[in-house]
Coordinates of C-alpha atoms (C1' of nucleotides) in Angstrom, one line a residue:
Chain A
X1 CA -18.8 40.5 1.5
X2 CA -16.4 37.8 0.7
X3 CA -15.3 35.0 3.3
X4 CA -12.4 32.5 3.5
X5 CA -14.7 29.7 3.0
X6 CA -16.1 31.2 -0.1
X7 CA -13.2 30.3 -2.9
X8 CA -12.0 27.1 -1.5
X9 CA -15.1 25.9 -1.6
X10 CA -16.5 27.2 -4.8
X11 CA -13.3 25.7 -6.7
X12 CA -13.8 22.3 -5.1
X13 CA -17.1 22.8 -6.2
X14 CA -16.7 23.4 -9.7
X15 CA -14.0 20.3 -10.4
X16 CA -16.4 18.1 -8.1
X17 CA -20.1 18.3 -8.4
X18 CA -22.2 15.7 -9.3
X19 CA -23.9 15.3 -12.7
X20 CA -27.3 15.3 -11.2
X21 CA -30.2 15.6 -13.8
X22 CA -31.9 18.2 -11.7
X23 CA -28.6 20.4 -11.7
X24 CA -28.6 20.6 -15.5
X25 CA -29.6 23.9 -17.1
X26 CA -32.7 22.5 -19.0
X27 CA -34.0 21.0 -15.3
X28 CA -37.6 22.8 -15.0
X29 CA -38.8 24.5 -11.6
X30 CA -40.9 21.7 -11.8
X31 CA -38.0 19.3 -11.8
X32 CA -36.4 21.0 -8.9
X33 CA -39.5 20.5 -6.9
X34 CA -40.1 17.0 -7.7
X35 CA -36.2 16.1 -6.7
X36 CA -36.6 18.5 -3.6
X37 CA -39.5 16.4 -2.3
X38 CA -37.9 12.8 -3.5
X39 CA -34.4 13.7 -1.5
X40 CA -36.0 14.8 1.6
X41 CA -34.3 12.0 4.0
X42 CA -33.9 9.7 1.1
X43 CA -30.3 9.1 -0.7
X44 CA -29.4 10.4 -4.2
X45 CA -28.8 7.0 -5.4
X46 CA -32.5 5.9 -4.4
X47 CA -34.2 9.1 -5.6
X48 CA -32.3 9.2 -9.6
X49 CA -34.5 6.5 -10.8
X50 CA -38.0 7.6 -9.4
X51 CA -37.4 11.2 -10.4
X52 CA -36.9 10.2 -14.1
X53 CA -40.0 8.1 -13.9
X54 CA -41.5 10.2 -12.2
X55 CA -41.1 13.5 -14.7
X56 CA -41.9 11.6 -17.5
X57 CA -45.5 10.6 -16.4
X58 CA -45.9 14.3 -14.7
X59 CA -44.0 16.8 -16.5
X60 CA -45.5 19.5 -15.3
X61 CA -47.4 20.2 -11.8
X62 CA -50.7 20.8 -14.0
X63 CA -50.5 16.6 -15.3
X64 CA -49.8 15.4 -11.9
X65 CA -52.8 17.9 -10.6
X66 CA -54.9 15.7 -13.2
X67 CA -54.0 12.5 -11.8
X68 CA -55.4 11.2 -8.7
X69 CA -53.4 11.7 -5.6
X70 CA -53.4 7.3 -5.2
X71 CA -51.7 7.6 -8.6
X72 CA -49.2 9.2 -6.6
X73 CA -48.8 7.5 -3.9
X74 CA -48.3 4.4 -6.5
X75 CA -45.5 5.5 -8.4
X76 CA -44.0 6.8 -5.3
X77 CA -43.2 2.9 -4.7
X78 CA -40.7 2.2 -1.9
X79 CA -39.0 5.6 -1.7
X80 CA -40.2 5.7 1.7
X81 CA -42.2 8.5 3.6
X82 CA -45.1 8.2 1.1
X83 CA -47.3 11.2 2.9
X84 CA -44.2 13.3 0.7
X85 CA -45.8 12.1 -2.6
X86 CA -49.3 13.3 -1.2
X87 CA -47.9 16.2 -0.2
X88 CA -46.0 16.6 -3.8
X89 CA -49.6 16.2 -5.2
X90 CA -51.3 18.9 -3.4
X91 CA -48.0 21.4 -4.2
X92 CA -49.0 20.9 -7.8
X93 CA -52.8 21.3 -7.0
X94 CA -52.1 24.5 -5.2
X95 CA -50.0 25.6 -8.3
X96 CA -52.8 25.4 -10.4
X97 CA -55.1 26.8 -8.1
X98 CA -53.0 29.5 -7.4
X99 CA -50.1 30.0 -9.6
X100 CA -51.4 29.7 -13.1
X101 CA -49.7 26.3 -12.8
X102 CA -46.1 27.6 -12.2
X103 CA -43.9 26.6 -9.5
X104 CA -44.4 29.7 -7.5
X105 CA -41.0 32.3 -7.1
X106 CA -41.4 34.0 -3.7
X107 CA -39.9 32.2 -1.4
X108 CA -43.5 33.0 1.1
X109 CA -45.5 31.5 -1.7
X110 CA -43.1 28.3 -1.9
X111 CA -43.7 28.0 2.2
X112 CA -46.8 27.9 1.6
X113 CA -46.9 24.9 -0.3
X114 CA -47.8 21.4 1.6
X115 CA -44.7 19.1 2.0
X116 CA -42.5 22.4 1.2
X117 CA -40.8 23.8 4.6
X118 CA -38.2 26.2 5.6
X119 CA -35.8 23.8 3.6
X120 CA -37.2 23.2 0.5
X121 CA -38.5 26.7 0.4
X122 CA -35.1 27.9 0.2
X123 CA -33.6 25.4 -2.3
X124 CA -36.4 25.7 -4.4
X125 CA -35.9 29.4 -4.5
X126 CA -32.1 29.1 -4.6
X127 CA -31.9 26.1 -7.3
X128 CA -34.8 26.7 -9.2
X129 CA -35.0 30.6 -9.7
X130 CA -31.0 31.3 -9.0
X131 CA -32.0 33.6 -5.5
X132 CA -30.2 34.5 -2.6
X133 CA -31.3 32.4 0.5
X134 CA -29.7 30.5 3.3
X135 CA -30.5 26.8 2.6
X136 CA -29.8 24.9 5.4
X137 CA -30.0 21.2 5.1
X138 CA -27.5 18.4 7.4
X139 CA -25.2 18.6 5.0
X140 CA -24.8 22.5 5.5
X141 CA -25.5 22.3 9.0
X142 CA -22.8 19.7 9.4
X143 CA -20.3 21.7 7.7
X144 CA -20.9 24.9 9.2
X145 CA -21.0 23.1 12.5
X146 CA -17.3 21.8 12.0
X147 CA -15.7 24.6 9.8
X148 CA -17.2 27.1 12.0
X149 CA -18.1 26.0 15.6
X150 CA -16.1 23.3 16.0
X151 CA -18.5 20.9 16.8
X152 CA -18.8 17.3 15.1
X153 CA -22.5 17.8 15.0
X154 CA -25.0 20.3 14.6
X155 CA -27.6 20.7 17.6
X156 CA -30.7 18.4 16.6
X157 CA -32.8 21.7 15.7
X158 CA -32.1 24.9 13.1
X159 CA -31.1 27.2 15.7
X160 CA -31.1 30.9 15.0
X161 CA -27.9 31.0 15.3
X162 CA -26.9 29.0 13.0
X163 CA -29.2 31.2 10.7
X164 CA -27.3 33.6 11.4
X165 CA -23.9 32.1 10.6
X166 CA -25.5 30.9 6.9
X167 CA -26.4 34.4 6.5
X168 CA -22.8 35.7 7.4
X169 CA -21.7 33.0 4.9
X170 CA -23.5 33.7 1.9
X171 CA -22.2 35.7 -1.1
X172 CA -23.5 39.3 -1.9
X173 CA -24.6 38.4 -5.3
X174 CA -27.7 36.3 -6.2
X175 CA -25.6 34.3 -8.8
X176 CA -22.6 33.5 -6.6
X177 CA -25.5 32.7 -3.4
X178 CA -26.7 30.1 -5.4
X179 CA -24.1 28.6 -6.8
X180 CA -22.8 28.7 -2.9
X181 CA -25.8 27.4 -1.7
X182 CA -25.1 24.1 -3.7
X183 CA -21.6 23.8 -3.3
X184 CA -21.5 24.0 -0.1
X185 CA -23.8 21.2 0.1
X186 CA -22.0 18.8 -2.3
X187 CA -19.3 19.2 -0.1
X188 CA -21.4 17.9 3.4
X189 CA -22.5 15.0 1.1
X190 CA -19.7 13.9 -0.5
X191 CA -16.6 14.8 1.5
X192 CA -17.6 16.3 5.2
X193 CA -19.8 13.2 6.0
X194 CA -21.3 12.1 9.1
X195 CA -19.6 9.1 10.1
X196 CA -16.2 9.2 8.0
X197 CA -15.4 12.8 7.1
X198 CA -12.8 12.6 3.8
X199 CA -10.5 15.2 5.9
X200 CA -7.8 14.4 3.4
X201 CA -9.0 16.0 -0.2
X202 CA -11.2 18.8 1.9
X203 CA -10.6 22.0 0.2
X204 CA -11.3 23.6 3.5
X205 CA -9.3 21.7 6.2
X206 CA -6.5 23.9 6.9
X207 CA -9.9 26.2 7.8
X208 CA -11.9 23.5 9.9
X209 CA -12.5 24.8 13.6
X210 CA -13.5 21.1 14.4
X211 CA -10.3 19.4 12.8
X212 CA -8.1 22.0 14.2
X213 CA -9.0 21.3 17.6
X214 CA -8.2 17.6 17.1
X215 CA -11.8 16.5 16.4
X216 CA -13.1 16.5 19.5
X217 CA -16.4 14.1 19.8
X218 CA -19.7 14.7 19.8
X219 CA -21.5 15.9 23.6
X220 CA -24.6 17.1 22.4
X221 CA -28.1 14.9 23.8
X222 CA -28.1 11.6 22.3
X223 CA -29.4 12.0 19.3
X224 CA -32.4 10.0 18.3
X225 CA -32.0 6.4 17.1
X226 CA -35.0 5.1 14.5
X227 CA -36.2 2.0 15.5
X228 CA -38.3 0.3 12.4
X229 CA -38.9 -3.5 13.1
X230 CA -41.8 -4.0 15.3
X231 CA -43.2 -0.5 14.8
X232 CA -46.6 1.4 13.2
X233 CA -43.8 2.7 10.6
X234 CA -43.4 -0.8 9.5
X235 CA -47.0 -2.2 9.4
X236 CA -48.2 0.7 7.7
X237 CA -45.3 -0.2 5.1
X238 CA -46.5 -3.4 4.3
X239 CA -50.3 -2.2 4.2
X240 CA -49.6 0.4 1.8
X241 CA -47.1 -2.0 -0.1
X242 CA -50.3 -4.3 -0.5
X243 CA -52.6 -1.2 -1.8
X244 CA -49.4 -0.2 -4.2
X245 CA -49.5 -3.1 -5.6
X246 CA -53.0 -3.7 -6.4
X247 CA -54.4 -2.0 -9.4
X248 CA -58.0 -3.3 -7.7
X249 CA -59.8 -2.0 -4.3
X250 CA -58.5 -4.5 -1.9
X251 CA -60.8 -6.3 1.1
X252 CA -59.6 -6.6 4.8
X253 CA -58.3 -10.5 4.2
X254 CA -55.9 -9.3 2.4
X255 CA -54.5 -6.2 4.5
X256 CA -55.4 -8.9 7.9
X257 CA -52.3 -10.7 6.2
X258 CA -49.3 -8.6 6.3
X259 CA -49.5 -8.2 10.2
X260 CA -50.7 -10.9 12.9
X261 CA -51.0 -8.3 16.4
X262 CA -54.7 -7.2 15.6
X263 CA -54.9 -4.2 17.5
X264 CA -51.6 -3.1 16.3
X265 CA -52.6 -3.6 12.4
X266 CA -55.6 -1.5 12.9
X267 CA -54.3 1.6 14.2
X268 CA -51.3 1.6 11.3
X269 CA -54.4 1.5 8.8
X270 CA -56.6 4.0 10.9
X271 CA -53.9 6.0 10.9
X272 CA -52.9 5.8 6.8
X273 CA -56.4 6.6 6.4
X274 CA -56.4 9.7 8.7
X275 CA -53.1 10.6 6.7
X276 CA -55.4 10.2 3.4
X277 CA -52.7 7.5 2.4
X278 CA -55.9 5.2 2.1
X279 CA -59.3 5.1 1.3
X280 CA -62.0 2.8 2.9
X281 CA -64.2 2.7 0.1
X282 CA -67.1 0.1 1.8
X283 CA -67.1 -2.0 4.8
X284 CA -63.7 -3.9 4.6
X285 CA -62.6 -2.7 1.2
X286 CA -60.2 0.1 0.8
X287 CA -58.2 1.6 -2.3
X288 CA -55.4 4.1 -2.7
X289 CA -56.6 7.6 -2.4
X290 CA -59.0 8.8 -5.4
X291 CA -59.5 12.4 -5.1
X292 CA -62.0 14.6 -5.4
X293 CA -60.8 14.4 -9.6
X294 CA -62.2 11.0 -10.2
X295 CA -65.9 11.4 -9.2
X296 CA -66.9 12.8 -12.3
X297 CA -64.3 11.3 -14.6
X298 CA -64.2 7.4 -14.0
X299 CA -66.7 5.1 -12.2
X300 CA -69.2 7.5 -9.9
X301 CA -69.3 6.4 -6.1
X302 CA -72.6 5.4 -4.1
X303 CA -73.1 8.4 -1.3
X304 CA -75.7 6.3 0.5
X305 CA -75.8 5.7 4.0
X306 CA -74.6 1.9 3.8
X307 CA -70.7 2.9 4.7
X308 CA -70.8 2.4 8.4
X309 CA -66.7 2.4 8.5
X310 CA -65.9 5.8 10.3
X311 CA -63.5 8.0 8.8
X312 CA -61.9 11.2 7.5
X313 CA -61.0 11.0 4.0
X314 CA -59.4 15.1 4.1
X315 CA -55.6 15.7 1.9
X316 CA -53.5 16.4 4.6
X317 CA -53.0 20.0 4.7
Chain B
dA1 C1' -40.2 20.8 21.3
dA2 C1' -40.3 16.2 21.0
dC3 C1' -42.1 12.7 17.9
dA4 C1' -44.0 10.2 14.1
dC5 C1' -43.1 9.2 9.6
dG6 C1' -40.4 4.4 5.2
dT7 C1' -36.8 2.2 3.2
dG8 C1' -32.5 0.1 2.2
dG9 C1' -27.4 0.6 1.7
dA10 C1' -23.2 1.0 4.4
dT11 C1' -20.2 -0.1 8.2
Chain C
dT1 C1' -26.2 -8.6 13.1
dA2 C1' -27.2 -4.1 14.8
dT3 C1' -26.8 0.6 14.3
dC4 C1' -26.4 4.6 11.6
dC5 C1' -28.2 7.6 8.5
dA6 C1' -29.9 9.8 3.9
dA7 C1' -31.2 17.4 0.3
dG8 C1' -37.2 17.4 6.3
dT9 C1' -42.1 18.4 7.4
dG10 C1' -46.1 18.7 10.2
dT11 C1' -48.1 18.5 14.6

DNA sequence: AACACGTGGAT
DNA sequence: TATCCAAGTGT
């Protein structure tokens, strides 16, 4: 089934799309997942940089399986949302453990992955393996919430129906899905922005519900402002910056520094430990996360009862 | 289902 | 300067 959208869309497409290095035909799986995880709420421009870094340490999920999840977490550097290179880390464990090492082609095995949701599932599938899914990121939602409903915004949540007006959307063929899939989203992020949508240039305007009715503002809830300075977000940034940049364990002084409201300061590092961001590794000493890799390969830990520090070193799950 | 979760560029 | 927002996920 072939819609009015599709053409349009797929031309602009075609004369428009970004060189991206994970868009390139010699991109691995592998590649896709580790740009998948590194864009999720984080801008192109930020990501390009890290991902090339990033694939030359780990080319495969099987190297970055070997490493220890705190090497991770280290190269992951100020990309933000650091729990996502975690999260990255136990995708490639689980490939080894369960996938020969392979990025995994069912889109139920994808889900499965930690860090990997209904999102990434799909654009994994989509991108990486050329399938037919709906993926359904802001950018798509934006666009089918203009083009198609009207509406300047999509509603906060995926609804099911607008799962049901991606399905309607997508091309018959796997091929053309895909190549849909991504066009359609180059066109949210580059020309149908949030805040000032390039109208003029859209290869779909003479189509757009939303601009056809005169683009009538937003009336949805308010949607959610982030507030950063003066929160856990931020004090758990600066602890982690400190651990980042330490090759060494570092003691309680120095984490005590980066924050002067006590009570505050110790919840943001109780709660990077209960993430498994950190690891208290004696009373008042703590270290990026080791891994249950490193015990037998570099310097063996003491299991005595001497650590009195509660806590629940577990990979989030 | 509402919230927590980082960071920095753009307006 | 303050606010917005960028290829979401997990709880």
């Amino acid at each position: 089934m072939s819609h009015a959208l599709h053409e349009p869309i797929l031309d602009w497409y075609s004369a428009n799309n970004r060189d991206l290095p994970w868009r390139t035909p010699d991109a691995s799986a592998w590649a896709v997942v580790v740009s998948e995880f590194m864009l999720q709420q984080t801008p192109v421009a930020r990501v390009l940089p890290a991902y090339t870094a990033w694939l030359e340490r780990w080319p495969t999920p099987a190297a970055l399986a070997a490493d220890e999840p705190g090497e991770a977490v280290r190269m992951w550097g100020r990309l933000g949302y650091p729990r996502r290179a975690l999260r990255l880390h136990g995708a490639a464990t689980a490939m080894v453990d369960r996938h020969d090492g392979e990025v995994p082609r069912e889109h139920a095995d994808l889900l499965a992955l930690p860090g990997v949701g209904e999102y990434t599932a799909a654009a994994i599938a989509s991108f990486a393996f050329g399938q037919r899914h709906i993926v359904l990121d802001t950018n798509v939602r934006r666009v089918i919430g203009r083009a198609i409903d009207g509406v300047e915004y999509p509603p906060q949540a995926t609804t099911p129906a607008e799962r049901r007006t991606a399905t309607t959307l997508l091309p018959a063929t796997a091929e053309t899905a895909s190549t849909w899939a991504v066009a359609i989203m180059e066109l949210g992020a580059l020309v149908c922005t949030a805040k000032s949508p390039k109208c003029v240039g859209c290869p779909i305007a003479a189509l757009c519900a939303w601009r056809l009715a005169g683009k009538p503002a937003y009336t949805g809830p308010p949607r959610r402002g982030q507030t950063y300075a003066g929160t856990d977000r931020q004090v758990r940034g600066r602890l982690l910056a400190v651990l980042r940049d330490s090759a060494e364990p570092v003691d309680q002084a120095a984490l005590d520094a980066v924050w002067d409201e006590p009570v505050q300061r110790a919840r943001a590092l109780d709660g990077l430990v209960a993430d498994g961001l950190v690891e208290p590794l004696a009373a008042g000493v703590y270290r990026l996360p080791a891994g249950p890799l490193s015990d037998s390969t570099s310097s063996p830990r003491r299991s005595d009862s001497s650590e009195s520090a509660s806590n629940s070193v577990s990979p989030s799950r």
